[in-house]
JSON list of C-alpha atoms in Angstrom, two decimals:
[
{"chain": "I", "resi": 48, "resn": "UNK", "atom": "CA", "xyz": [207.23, -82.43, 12.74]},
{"chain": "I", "resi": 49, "resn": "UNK", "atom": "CA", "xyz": [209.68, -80.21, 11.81]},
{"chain": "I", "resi": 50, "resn": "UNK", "atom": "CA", "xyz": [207.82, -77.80, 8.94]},
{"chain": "I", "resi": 51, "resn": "UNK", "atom": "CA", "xyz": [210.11, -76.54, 6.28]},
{"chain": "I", "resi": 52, "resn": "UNK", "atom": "CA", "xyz": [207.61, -74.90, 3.77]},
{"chain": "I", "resi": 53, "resn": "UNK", "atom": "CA", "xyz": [204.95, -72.19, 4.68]},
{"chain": "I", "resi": 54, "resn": "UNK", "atom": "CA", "xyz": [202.44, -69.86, 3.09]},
{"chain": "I", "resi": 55, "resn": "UNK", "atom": "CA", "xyz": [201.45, -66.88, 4.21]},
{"chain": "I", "resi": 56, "resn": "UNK", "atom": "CA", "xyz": [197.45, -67.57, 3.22]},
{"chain": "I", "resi": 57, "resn": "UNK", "atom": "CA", "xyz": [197.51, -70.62, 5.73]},
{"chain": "I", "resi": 58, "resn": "UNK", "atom": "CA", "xyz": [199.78, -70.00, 8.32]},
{"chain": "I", "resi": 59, "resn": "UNK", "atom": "CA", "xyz": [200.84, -73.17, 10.44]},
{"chain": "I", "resi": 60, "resn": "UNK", "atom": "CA", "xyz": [197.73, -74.76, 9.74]},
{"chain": "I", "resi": 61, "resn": "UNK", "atom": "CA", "xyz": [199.19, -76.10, 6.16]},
{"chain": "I", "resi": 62, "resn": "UNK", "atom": "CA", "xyz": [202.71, -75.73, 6.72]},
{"chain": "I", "resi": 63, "resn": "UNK", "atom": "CA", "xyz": [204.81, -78.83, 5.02]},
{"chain": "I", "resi": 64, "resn": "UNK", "atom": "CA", "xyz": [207.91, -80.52, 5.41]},
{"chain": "I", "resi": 65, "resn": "UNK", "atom": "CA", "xyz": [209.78, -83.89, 3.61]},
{"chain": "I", "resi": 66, "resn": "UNK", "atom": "CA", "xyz": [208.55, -86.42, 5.59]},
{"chain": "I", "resi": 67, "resn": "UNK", "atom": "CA", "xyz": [210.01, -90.00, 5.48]},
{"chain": "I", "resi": 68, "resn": "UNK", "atom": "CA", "xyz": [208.90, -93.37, 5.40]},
{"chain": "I", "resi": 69, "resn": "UNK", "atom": "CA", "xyz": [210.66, -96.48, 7.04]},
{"chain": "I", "resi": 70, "resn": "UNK", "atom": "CA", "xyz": [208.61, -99.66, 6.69]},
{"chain": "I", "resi": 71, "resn": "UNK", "atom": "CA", "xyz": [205.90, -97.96, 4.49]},
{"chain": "I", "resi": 72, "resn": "UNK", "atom": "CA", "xyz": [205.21, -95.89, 7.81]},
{"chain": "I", "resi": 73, "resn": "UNK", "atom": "CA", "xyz": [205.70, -92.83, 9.32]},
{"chain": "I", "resi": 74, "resn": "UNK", "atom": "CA", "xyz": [208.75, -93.64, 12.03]},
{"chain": "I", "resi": 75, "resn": "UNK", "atom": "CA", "xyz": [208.73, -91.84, 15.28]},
{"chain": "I", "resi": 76, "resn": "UNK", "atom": "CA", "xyz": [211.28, -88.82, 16.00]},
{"chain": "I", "resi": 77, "resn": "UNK", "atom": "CA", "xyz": [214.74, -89.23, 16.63]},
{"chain": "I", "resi": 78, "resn": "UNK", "atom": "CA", "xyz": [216.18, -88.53, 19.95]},
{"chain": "I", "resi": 79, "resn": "UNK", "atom": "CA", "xyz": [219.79, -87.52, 20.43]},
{"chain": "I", "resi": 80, "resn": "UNK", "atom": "CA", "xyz": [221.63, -88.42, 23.55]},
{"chain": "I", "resi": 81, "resn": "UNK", "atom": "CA", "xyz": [223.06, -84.74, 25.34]},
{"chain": "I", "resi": 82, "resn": "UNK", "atom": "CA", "xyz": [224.09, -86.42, 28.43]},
{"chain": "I", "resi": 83, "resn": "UNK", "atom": "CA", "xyz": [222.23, -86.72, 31.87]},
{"chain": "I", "resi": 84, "resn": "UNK", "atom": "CA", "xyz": [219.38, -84.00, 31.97]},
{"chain": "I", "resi": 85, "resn": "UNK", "atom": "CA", "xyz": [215.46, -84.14, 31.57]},
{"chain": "I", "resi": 86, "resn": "UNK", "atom": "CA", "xyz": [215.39, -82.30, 28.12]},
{"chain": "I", "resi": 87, "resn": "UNK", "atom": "CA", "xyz": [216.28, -84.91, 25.41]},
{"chain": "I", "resi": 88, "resn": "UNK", "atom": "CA", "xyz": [216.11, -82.99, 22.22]},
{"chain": "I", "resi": 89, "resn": "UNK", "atom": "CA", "xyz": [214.51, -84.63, 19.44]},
{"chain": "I", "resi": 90, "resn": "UNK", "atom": "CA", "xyz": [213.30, -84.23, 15.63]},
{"chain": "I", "resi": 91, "resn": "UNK", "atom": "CA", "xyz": [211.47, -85.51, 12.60]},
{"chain": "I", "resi": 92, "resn": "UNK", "atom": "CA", "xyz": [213.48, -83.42, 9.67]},
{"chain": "I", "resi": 93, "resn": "UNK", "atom": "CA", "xyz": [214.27, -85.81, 7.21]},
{"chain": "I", "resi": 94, "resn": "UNK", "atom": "CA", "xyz": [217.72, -85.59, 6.92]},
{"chain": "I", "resi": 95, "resn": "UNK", "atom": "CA", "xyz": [218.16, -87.36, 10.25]},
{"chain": "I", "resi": 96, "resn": "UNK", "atom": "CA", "xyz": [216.64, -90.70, 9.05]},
{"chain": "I", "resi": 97, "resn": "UNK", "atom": "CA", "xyz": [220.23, -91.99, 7.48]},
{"chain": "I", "resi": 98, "resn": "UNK", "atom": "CA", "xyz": [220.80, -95.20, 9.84]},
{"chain": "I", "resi": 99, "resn": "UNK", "atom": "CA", "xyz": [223.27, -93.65, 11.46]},
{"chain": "I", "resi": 100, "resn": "UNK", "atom": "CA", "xyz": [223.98, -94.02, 15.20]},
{"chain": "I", "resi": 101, "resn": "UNK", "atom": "CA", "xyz": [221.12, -96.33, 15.28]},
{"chain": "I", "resi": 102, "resn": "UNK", "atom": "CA", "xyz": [218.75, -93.99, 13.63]},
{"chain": "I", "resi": 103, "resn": "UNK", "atom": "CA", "xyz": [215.92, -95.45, 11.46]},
{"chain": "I", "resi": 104, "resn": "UNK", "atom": "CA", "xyz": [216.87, -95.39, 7.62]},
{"chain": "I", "resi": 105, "resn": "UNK", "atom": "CA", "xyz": [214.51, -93.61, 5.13]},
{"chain": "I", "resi": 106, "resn": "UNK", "atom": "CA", "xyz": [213.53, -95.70, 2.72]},
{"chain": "I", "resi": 107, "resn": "UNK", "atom": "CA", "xyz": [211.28, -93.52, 0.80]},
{"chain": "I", "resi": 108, "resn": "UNK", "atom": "CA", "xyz": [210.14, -89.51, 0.76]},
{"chain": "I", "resi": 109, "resn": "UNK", "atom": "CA", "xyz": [206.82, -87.67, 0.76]},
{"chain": "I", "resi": 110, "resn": "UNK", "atom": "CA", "xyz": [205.17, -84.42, 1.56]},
{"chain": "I", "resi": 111, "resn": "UNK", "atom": "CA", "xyz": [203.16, -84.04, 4.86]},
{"chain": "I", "resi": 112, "resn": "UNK", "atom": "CA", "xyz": [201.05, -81.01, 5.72]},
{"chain": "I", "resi": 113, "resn": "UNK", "atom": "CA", "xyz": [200.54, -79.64, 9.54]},
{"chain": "I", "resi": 114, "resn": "UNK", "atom": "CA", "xyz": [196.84, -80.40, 8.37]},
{"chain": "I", "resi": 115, "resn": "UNK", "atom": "CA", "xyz": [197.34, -83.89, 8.78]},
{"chain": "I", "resi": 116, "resn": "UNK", "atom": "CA", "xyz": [197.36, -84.41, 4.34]},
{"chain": "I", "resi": 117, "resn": "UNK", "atom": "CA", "xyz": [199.77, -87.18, 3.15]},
{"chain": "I", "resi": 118, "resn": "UNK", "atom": "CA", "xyz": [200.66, -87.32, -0.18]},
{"chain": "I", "resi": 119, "resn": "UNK", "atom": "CA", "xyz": [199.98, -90.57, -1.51]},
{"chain": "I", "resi": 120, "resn": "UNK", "atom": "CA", "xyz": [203.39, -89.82, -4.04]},
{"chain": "I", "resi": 121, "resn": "UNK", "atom": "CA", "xyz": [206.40, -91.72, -2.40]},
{"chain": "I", "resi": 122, "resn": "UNK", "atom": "CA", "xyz": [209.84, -90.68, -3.33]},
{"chain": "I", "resi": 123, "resn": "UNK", "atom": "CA", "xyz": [212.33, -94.04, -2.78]},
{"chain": "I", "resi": 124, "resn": "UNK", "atom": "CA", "xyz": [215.96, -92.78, -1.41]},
{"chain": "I", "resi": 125, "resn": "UNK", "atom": "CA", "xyz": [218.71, -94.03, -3.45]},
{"chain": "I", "resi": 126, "resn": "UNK", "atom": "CA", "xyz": [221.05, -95.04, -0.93]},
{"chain": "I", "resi": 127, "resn": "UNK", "atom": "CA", "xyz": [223.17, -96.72, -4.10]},
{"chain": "I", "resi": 128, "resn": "UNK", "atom": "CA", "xyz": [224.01, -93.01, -4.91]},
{"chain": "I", "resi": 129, "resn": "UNK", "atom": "CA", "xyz": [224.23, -91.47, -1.13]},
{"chain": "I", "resi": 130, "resn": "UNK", "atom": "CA", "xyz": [226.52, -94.18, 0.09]},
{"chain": "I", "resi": 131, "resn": "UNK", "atom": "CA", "xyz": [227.42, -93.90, 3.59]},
{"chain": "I", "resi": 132, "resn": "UNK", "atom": "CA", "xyz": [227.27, -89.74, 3.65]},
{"chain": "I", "resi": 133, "resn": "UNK", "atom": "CA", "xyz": [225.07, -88.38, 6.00]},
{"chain": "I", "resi": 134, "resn": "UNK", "atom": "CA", "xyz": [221.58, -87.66, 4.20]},
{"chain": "I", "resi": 135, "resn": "UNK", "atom": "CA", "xyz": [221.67, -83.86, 5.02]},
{"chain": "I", "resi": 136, "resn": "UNK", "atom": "CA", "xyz": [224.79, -83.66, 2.72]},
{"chain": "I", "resi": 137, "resn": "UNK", "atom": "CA", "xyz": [223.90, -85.63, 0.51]},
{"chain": "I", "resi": 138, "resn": "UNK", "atom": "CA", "xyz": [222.46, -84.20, -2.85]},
{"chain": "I", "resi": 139, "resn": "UNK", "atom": "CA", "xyz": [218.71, -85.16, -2.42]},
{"chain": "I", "resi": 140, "resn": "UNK", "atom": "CA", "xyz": [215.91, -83.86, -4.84]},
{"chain": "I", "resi": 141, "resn": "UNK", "atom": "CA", "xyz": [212.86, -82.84, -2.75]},
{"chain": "I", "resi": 142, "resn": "UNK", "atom": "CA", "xyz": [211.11, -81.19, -5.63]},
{"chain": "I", "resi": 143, "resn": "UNK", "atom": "CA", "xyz": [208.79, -84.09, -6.01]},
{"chain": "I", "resi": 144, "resn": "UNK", "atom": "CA", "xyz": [207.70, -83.49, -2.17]},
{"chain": "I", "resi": 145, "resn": "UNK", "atom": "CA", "xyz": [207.44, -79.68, -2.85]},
{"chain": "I", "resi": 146, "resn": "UNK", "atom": "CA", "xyz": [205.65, -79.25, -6.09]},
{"chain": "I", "resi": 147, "resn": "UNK", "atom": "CA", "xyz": [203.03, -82.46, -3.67]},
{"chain": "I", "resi": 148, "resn": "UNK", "atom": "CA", "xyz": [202.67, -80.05, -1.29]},
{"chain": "I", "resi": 149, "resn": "UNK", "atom": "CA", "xyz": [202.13, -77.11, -3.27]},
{"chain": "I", "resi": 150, "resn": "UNK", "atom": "CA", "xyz": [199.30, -79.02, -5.26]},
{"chain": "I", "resi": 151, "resn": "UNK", "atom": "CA", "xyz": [197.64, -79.84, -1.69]},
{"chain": "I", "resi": 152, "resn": "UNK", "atom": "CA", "xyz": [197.95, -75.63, -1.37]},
{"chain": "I", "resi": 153, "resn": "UNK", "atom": "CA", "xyz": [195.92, -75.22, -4.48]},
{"chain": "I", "resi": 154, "resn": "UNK", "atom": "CA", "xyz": [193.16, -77.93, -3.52]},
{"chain": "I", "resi": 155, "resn": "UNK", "atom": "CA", "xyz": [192.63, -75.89, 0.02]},
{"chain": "I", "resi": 156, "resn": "UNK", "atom": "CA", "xyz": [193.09, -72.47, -1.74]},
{"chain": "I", "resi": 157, "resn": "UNK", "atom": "CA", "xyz": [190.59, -73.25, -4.05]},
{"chain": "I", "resi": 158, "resn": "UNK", "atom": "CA", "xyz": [187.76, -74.43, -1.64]},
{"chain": "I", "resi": 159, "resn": "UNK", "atom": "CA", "xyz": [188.56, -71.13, 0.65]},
{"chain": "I", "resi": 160, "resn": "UNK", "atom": "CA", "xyz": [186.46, -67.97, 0.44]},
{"chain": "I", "resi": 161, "resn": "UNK", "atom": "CA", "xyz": [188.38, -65.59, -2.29]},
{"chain": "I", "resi": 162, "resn": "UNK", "atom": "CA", "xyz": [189.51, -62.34, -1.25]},
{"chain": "I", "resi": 163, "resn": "UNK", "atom": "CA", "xyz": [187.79, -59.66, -2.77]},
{"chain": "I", "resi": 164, "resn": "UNK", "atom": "CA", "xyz": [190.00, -57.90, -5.29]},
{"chain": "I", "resi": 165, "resn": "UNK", "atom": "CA", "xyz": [190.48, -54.92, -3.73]},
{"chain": "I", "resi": 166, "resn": "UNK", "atom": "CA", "xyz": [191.33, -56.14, -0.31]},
{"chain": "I", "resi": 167, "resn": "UNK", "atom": "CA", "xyz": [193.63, -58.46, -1.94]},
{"chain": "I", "resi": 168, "resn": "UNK", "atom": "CA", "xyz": [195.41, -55.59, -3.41]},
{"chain": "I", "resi": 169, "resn": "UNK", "atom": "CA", "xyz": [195.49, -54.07, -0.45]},
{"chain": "I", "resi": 170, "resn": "UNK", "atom": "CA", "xyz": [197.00, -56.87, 1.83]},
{"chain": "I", "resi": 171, "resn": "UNK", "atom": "CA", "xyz": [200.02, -57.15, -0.89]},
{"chain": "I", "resi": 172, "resn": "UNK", "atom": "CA", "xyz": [200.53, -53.17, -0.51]},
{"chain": "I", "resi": 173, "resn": "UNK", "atom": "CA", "xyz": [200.47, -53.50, 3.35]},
{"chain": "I", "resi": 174, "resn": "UNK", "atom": "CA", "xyz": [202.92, -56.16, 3.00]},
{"chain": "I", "resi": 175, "resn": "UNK", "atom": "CA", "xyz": [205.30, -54.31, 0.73]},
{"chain": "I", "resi": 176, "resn": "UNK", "atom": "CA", "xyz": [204.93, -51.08, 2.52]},
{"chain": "I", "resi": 177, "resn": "UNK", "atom": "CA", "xyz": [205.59, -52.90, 5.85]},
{"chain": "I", "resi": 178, "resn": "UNK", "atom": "CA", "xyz": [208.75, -54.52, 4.64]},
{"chain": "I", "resi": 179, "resn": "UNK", "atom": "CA", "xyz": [210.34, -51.80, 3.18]},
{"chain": "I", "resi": 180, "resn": "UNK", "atom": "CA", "xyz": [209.34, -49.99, 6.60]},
{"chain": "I", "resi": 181, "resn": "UNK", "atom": "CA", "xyz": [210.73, -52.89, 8.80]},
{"chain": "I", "resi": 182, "resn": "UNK", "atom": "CA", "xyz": [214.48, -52.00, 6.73]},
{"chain": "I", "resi": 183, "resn": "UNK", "atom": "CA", "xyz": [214.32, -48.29, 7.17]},
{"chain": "I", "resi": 184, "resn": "UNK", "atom": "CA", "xyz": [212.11, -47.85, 10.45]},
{"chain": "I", "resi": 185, "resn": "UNK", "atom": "CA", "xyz": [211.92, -51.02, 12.67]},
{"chain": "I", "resi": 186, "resn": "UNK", "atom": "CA", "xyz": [210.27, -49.48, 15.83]},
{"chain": "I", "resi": 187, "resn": "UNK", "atom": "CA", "xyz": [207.79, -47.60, 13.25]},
{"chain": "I", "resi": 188, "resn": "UNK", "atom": "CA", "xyz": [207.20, -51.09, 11.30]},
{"chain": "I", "resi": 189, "resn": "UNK", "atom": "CA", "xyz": [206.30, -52.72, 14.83]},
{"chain": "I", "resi": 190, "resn": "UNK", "atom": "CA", "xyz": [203.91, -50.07, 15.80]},
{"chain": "I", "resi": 191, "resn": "UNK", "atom": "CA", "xyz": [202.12, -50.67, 12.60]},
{"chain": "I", "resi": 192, "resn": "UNK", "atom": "CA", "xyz": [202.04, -54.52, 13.01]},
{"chain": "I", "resi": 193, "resn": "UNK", "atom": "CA", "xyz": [200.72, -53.71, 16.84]},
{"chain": "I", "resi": 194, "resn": "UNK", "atom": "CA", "xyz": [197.85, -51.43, 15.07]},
{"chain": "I", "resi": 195, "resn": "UNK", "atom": "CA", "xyz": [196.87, -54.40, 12.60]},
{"chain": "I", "resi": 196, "resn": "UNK", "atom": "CA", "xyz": [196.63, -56.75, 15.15]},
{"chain": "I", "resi": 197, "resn": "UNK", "atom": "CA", "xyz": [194.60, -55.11, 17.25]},
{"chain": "I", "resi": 198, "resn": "UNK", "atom": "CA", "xyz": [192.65, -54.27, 13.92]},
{"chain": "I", "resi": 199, "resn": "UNK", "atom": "CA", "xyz": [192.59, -57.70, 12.58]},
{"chain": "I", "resi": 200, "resn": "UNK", "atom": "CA", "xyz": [191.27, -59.32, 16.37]},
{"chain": "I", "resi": 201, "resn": "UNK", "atom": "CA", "xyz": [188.24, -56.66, 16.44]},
{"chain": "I", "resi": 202, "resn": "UNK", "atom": "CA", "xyz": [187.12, -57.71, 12.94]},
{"chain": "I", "resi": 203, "resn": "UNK", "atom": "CA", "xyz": [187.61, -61.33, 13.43]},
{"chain": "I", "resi": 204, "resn": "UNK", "atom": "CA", "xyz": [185.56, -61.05, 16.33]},
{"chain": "I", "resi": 205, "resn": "UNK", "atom": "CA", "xyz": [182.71, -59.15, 14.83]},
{"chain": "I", "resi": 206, "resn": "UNK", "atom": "CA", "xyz": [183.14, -61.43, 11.80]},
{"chain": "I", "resi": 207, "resn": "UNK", "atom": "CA", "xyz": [182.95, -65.19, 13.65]},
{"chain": "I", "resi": 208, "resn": "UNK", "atom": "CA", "xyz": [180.04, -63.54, 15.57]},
{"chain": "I", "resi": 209, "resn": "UNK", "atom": "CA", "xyz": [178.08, -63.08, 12.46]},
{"chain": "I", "resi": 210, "resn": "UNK", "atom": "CA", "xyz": [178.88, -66.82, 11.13]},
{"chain": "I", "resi": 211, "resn": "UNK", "atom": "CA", "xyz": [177.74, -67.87, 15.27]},
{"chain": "I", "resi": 212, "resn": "UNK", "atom": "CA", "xyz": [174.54, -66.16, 14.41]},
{"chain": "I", "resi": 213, "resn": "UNK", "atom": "CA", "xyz": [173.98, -67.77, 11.05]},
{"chain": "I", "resi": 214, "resn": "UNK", "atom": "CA", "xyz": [174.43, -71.25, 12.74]},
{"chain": "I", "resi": 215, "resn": "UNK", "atom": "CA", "xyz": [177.77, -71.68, 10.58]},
{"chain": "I", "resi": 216, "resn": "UNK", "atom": "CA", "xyz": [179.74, -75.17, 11.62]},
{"chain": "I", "resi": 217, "resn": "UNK", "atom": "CA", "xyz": [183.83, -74.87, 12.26]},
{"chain": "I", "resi": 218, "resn": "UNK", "atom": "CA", "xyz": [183.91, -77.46, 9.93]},
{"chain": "I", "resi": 219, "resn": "UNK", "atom": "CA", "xyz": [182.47, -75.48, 6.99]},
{"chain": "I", "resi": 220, "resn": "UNK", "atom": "CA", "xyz": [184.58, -72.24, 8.42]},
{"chain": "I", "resi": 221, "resn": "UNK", "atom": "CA", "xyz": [187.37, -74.50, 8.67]},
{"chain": "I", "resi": 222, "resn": "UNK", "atom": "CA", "xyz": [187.48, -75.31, 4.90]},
{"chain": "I", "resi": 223, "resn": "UNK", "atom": "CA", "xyz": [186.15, -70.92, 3.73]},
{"chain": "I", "resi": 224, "resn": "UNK", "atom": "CA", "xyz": [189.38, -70.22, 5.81]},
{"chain": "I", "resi": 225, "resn": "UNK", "atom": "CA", "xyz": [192.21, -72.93, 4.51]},
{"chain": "I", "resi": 226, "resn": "UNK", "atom": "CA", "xyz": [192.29, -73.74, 8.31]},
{"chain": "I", "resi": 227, "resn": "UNK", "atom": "CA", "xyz": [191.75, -76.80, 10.81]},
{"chain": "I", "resi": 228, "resn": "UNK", "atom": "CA", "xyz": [188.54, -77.52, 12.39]},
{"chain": "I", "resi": 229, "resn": "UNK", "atom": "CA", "xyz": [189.90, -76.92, 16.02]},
{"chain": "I", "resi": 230, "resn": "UNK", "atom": "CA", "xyz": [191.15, -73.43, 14.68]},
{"chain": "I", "resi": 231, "resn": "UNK", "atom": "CA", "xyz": [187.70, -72.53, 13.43]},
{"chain": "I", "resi": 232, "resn": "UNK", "atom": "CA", "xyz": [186.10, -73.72, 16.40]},
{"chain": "I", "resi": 233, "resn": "UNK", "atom": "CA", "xyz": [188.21, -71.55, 18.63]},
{"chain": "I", "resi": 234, "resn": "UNK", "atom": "CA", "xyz": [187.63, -68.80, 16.88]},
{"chain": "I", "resi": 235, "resn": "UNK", "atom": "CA", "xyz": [184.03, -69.08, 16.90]},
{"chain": "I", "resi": 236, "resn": "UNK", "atom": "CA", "xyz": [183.75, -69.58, 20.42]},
{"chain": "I", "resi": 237, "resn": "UNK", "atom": "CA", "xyz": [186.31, -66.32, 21.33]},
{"chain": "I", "resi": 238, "resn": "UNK", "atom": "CA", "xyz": [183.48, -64.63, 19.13]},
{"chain": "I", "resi": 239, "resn": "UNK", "atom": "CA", "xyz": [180.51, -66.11, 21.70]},
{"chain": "I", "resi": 240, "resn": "UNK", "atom": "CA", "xyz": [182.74, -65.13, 24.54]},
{"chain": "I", "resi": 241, "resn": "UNK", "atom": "CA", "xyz": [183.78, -61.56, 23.18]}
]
């Protein structure tokens, strides 16, 4: 899938796109024809479902999440309206799919572990401080980055080690975190290994 909507608090593991229906299913990606060559590019953005070329045609819209959430709101194309325009110029409203997706974002932020206040505070000043950093000092905004990874993997070991000693599933850190189950299981095993 080709993800057009992100958050910062979940990374890839909830990013969304506009996905489309054809049949009342998912359809598989299109492939376009480059010539002779093993690579045959391919995608599942939205936009390319217009029957063109041979191309499935949408019949209806929805928002899909990395995580594997559906939303159960469909979105029917109006091809009366569209014509025979390619969809990606035509003037399609995917707020319905957004504002589905965002609610799905407020379900998973709400069963995650809150921040603590302070730390919260201090992520957004991090953020602002490296942005505004990243504009005036690029190589001195990449250093810092470099220093918070390195900062972020130590703690996240030490931290997934503690939940390993309490006997804590990926499942359950899977939903504290906003994050799959195969994520959360990863990282609790890098903490046995570490």
């Amino acid at each position: 899938m080709d993800w057009d909507w992100w958050s910062v608090d979940f990374g890839d593991a909830h990013a969304g796109a506009a996905g489309v229906l054809v049949g009342g299913r998912e359809p598989g990606p299109v492939y376009f024809d480059v010539g002779s060559g093993s690579d045959v590019p391919s995608t599942t953005r939205w936009s390319v479902y217009d029957g063109r070329r041979r191309r499935p045609r949408a019949e209806a819209i929805r928002a899909v999440c990395a995580c594997g959430w559906r939303s159960p709101a469909q979105y029917p194309v109006d091809w009366d309206t569209i014509g025979d325009q390619p969809l990606y110029e035509a003037d399609v409203d995917l707020t319905g799919p957004l504002a589905d997706w965002t609610a799905h974002l407020s379900v998973v932020r709400d069963a995650a572990v809150p921040l603590p206040e302070p730390l919260a505070v201090l992520l957004v000043r991090i953020t602002e401080q490296l942005t505004a950093t990243a504009a005036d000092a690029p190589l001195a905004a990449l250093r810092a980055a470099g220093v918070l990874e390195r900062i972020a993997a130590r703690v996240s070991r030490a931290a997934a080690g503690s939940l390993c000693d309490d006997g804590m599933s990926a499942e359950a850190v899977a939903t504290a975190l906003g994050t799959t189950s195969s994520k959360a299981l990863v990282l609790l095993l890098t903490a046995q290994d570490g």
